[in-house]
Coordinates of C-alpha atoms in Angstrom, one line a residue:
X237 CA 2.8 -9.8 -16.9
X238 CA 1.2 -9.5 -13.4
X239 CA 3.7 -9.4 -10.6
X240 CA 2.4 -12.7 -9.0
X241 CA 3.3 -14.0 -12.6
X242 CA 7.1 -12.4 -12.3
X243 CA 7.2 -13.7 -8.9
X244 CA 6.2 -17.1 -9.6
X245 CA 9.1 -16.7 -12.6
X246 CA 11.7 -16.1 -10.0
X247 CA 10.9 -19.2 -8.6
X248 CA 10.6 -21.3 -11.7
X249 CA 13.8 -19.9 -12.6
X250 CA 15.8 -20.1 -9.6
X251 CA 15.0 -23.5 -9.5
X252 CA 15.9 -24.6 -13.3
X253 CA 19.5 -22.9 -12.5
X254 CA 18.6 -20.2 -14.7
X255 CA 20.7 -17.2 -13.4
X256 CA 20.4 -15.3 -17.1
X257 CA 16.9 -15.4 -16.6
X258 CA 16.7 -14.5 -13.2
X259 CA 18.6 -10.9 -13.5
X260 CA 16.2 -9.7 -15.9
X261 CA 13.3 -10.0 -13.0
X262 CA 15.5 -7.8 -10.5
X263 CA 16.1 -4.1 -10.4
X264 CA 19.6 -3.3 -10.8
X265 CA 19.2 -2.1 -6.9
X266 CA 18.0 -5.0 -5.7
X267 CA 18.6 -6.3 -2.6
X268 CA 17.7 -9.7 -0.9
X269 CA 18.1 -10.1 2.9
X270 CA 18.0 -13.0 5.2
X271 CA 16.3 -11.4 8.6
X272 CA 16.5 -14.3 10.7
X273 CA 20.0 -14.8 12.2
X274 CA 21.6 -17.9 13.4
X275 CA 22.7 -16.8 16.8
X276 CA 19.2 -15.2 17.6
X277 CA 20.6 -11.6 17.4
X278 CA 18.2 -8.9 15.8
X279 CA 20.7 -7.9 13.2
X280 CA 20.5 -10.2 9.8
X281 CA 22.3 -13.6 8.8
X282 CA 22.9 -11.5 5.6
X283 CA 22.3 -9.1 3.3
X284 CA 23.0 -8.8 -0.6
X285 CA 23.3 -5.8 -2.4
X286 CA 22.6 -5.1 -6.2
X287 CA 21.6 -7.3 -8.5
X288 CA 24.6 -9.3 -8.7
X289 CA 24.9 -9.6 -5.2
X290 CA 21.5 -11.2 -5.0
X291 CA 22.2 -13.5 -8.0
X292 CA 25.9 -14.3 -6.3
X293 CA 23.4 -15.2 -3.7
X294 CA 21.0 -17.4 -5.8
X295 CA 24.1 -18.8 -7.4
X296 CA 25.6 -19.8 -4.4
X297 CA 22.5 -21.7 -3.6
X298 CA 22.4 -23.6 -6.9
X299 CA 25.9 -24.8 -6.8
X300 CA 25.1 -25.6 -2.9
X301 CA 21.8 -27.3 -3.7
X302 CA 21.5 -28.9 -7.0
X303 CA 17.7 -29.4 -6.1
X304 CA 15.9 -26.4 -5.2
X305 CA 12.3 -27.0 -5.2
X306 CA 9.6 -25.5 -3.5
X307 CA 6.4 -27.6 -2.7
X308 CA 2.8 -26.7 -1.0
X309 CA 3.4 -22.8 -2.5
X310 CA 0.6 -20.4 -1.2
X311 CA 0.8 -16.6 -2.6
X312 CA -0.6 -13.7 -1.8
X313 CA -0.2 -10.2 -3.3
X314 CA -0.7 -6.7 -1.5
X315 CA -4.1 -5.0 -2.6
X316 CA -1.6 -2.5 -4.3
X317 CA 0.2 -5.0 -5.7
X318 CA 3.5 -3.8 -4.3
X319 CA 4.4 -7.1 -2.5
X320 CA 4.4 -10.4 -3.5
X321 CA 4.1 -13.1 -0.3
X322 CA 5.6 -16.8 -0.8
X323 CA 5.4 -19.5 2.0
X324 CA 6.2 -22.7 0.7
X325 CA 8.4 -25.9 2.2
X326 CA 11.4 -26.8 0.8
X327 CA 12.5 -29.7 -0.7
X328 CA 16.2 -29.8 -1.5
X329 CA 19.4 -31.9 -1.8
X330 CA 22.2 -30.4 -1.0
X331 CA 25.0 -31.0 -3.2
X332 CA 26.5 -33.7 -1.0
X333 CA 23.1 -35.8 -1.0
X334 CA 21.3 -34.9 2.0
X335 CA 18.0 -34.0 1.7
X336 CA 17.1 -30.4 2.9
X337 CA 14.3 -29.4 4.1
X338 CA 13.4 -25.9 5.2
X339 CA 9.6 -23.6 5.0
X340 CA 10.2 -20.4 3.6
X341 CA 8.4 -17.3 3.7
X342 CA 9.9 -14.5 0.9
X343 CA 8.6 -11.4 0.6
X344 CA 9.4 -9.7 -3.0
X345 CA 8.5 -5.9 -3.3
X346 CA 8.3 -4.7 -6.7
X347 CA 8.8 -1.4 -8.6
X348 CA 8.1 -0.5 -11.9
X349 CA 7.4 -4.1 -12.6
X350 CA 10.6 -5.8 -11.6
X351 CA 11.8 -7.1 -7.9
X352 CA 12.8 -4.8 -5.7
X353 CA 13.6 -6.1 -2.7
X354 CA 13.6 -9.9 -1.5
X355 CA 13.3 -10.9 2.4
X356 CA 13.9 -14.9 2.8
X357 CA 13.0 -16.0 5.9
X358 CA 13.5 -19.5 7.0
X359 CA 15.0 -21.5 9.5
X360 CA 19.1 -20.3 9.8
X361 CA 19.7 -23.0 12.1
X362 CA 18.5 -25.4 9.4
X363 CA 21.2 -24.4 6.8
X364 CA 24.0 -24.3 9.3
X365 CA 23.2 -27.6 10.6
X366 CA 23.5 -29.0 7.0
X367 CA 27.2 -28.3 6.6
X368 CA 27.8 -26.6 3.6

């Protein structure tokens, strides 16, 4: 499997609720951070450590947003195929009906065939502004 093909799987995965499947694309190290804060500072809305904090993470999501779909997807990997690039829109519904809508740009770094290292960045403003 390629790593465009394991990132793609994150996706697929992440958006049929599948958190099983999901851990056995990460590193046990793996890390995902949000870069972009809320209150403009340069430090991060948040970081998530180890595996299970970056599936607590994805979890969170799920149970926050039943629908977690991302449209218009263009990828791009690094010539040495060290980093996977995602920039897609969002189209969610947050678990009390509103529609959410956010673009994303992730960055996934892999090792040794699994995910290393996520970066999310969207729109922090966005998500706070939806309440949840």
């Amino acid at each position: 499997m390629t790593v465009l093909d394991t990132a793609k799987l994150l996706f697929e995965r992440w958006s049929a609720g599948d958190a099983a499947g999901l851990r056995e694309l990460l590193t046990d190290d793996a890390t995902l951070v949000l870069p972009l804060s809320a209150d403009g500072s340069p430090e991060p809305f948040y970081t998530f450590t180890g595996a299970d904090g970056v599936l607590a993470y994805m979890q969170g999501a799920m149970a926050n947003l039943p629908q977690i779909k991302f449209v218009n997807q263009q990828w791009s990997v690094s010539d040495d195929a060290r980093f996977v690039h995602l920039h897609a829109d969002g189209d969610m519904v947050a678990r009390t009906g509103a529609p959410y809508r956010n673009r994303y740009v992730y960055r996934l770094t892999f090792r040794d065939g699994r995910i290393a290292a996520i970066d999310e960045y969207a729109n922090p403003v966005a998500w706070t502004n939806l309440g949840l």
